[in-house]
Amino acid sequence: MSDLVPRAHADRAGAPRWLFWSLVVAVAVTTGVATQAAFANRVDPVPGFLLGAGLGALAMVGLPSLSIRLLARVLLLVSALGLVRFGLVVGSLATGGQGLLVWLVAAVFVLVLSDRVATESSAPLRTDRRPGAAPAEGSTTGAGSTLRSAALIAGAVVLVAVVLAPVLLPRMGRAVEPGDGATLRPGQDEASALQATDSLDMTNRPELTDQIVFTVDTDRATFWRGQTFDVWDGRRWTRSDPRFIPLAGPDTPQIGADDLGARGSDVVEQRFKMVVPFNDVVFAAPTAVEVQVDRPVRQRADGTLVSAPLGRGAAYTVTSRRIPLTAEQLRAVDGPIPEAVRQQYAQPPVTTDRVRAAATEITAGAASQYDKVLALERWMGSRVEYSLDAPLAPKDVDVVDHFLFDAEQGWCEQIASSLVVLARANGIPARLVTGYVPGDHDPVTGQFTVRERDAHAWAEVWFPEVGWVPFDPTADVPLAGSDRSEPTIAEWLMDHLVVIGLVVGALVLLVGPVRVLVSRARARRAARPVGWGATASAALDRLGARGADETATAYGGVLARRYRDPRLQEVGRLIDDATFAPAPPDPAACAGADAVLAELGSAPVPEQEPAPVGAG
């Protein structure tokens, strides 16, 4: 029957238990991160990680006849190939920079621990050694030393990765990538934010998932503008001018007379990489002044950019310009509104009488156009709620009126549409914009990961001297110039490099004194008396200068002559009995010895020992 049980490989038999299980855990982490990357768009991160970690651990434990060292490195290679295939090729790092750092740390541990396996397996083995048993006598390095070495190497690798990632990733693949052939997803229709459309119906409920749409390498947490609409009929948005116009140059869009932000001094560089299988809208921070993409791009009169279909893995770069803004600046603008802008974006909207009445009542007393828009936002924020489960507007009713006064719940398109209608009812130029909010920011790479659930609609209001400014009652929309994302870990390290260097230097200088203090403390603890014999011996030593090899009995005799007190001879004998005799001395005798030591310890020390009788 024993022949049916596979014999453990030699390096498993030589591996200590701590080393075996540490290697299993490290391999499980690498396979878990790689599996999470592979299934990033299909399952939640935690189940994906647990699935891969379980498979990796099962392979390590369930294949005892294979070399644990070889198997660990093969699984590490497989996980690395998985990260490259599903993390770097498709949509950049699907697991995020944090996932990559976790994988790097685990990979270092796999390499260091598997190398230790080779050392252990070459040491002499006992014949009764079991896989994972205690280490052989030939082991020269302890668990603590091995794990410390792995931790130091992993820390160095992580530090280098954190510093270099924000520098290298934006430059990797700067050339535009063609990607896979674009295909329309099942169920994707004209209401999708990823497909260019001429109309937007406010009675269709959006269906949003956690699927990654695209990633963006940039230093701004801005909205990614897709399409704009300016004609409202009470239930849907369309364009007053749906024509396509030629670009100003091969990579240069035409800039409309109303788009003043495109002449601003704030330059925003972005690199988009698609993860979904289909998209033909060119997203960008307002306002795109240069677009580099490997396929034809068309432009609508309102500035919307439409590309030939972009497939999975396709990438493009955009340069945008904006005017840095402040609230004080927006309150101070008082230039005239051009007639063309007024006619297209500020005409009385299609709506009900109670919406018009509410619009003028809300803004009564507001001193500036900016304050009027803020008043409308505050009123909506206190009255309505965002909800994807809100009831659909009945047929033949004004959607904005129903949303504001009846449902009081709705999704972003209804909220933004209401703000545009209320603004136009006050003669303020406004339009509807669809696109995506910034998404999740990776603190390691500085990259933004944008998902379907980040699809959004907001209002843009036109201001003299500055152009279009975004507003959104459902989100805190930063003004241009104030939307820089949090610094990456590498940027933070560089900003605080001097302080970090001083702290590290101080710690290095403190290592020596701290080690001396610790050594002295240990020496004091080691020399601390333990038991009655040790305590009494220390008290006896304080009465004179005891020789290094002198017994307590002999030393007590010397002290008896010096102090002219024969009791010290007996004290010395009791101390030796407490230290060496098989039975401890009588407690009463010990108490008497303590009394003698306490009495003489407070007495003055004789100047010299008297000479023995008969000397000289």
CSV table of N, CA and C in Angstrom, one decimal, residues 258 335-348 369 424 426-430 462 464 468:
chain,number,residue,atom,x,y,z
A,258,ASP,N,-16.5,80.1,-29.5
A,258,ASP,CA,-17.0,80.1,-28.1
A,258,ASP,C,-16.1,79.4,-27.1
A,335,GLY,N,-18.1,90.6,-18.9
A,335,GLY,CA,-18.1,91.0,-20.4
A,335,GLY,C,-19.5,90.6,-21.0
A,336,PRO,N,-19.7,91.0,-22.2
A,336,PRO,CA,-21.0,90.7,-22.9
A,336,PRO,C,-21.0,89.3,-23.4
A,337,ILE,N,-22.2,88.7,-23.5
A,337,ILE,CA,-22.3,87.4,-24.1
A,337,ILE,C,-22.5,87.5,-25.6
A,338,PRO,N,-21.7,87.0,-26.4
A,338,PRO,CA,-21.9,87.1,-27.9
A,338,PRO,C,-23.2,86.6,-28.3
A,339,GLU,N,-23.8,87.3,-29.3
A,339,GLU,CA,-25.1,86.9,-29.8
A,339,GLU,C,-25.2,85.5,-30.3
A,340,ALA,N,-24.1,85.0,-30.9
A,340,ALA,CA,-24.2,83.6,-31.4
A,340,ALA,C,-24.3,82.6,-30.2
A,341,VAL,N,-23.6,82.9,-29.2
A,341,VAL,CA,-23.6,82.1,-28.0
A,341,VAL,C,-25.0,82.1,-27.3
A,342,ARG,N,-25.5,83.4,-27.3
A,342,ARG,CA,-26.9,83.5,-26.7
A,342,ARG,C,-27.9,82.8,-27.5
A,343,GLN,N,-27.9,82.9,-28.8
A,343,GLN,CA,-28.9,82.3,-29.6
A,343,GLN,C,-28.8,80.8,-29.5
A,344,GLN,N,-27.7,80.2,-29.4
A,344,GLN,CA,-27.5,78.7,-29.4
A,344,GLN,C,-27.7,78.1,-28.0
A,345,TYR,N,-27.2,78.8,-27.0
A,345,TYR,CA,-27.2,78.2,-25.7
A,345,TYR,C,-28.0,78.9,-24.6
A,346,ALA,N,-28.6,80.0,-24.8
A,346,ALA,CA,-29.3,80.8,-23.8
A,346,ALA,C,-30.7,81.1,-24.1
A,347,GLN,N,-31.2,80.6,-25.2
A,347,GLN,CA,-32.6,80.8,-25.5
A,347,GLN,C,-33.6,80.2,-24.4
A,348,PRO,N,-34.8,80.8,-24.2
A,348,PRO,CA,-35.7,80.2,-23.2
A,348,PRO,C,-35.9,78.8,-23.6
A,369,GLN,N,-23.4,85.9,-12.4
A,369,GLN,CA,-23.8,84.7,-13.0
A,369,GLN,C,-23.3,83.4,-12.3
A,424,ARG,N,-30.7,78.1,-18.3
A,424,ARG,CA,-31.2,78.8,-19.5
A,424,ARG,C,-32.5,79.6,-19.2
A,426,ASN,N,-32.8,81.4,-16.8
A,426,ASN,CA,-32.3,82.7,-16.3
A,426,ASN,C,-31.4,83.4,-17.3
A,427,GLY,N,-31.4,82.9,-18.6
A,427,GLY,CA,-30.7,83.6,-19.6
A,427,GLY,C,-29.2,83.3,-19.6
A,428,ILE,N,-28.8,82.2,-18.9
A,428,ILE,CA,-27.4,81.8,-18.7
A,428,ILE,C,-27.1,80.8,-19.8
A,429,PRO,N,-26.1,81.0,-20.6
A,429,PRO,CA,-25.7,80.0,-21.7
A,429,PRO,C,-25.2,78.7,-21.0
A,430,ALA,N,-25.8,77.5,-21.4
A,430,ALA,CA,-25.5,76.2,-20.8
A,430,ALA,C,-25.8,75.1,-21.8
A,462,TRP,N,-21.4,78.7,-20.0
A,462,TRP,CA,-20.4,79.6,-20.7
A,462,TRP,C,-20.3,80.9,-19.9
A,464,PRO,N,-18.2,84.8,-20.0
A,464,PRO,CA,-17.4,85.7,-20.8
A,464,PRO,C,-15.9,85.7,-20.2
A,468,TRP,N,-16.2,77.8,-21.5
A,468,TRP,CA,-17.1,76.8,-20.8
A,468,TRP,C,-16.5,76.3,-19.5
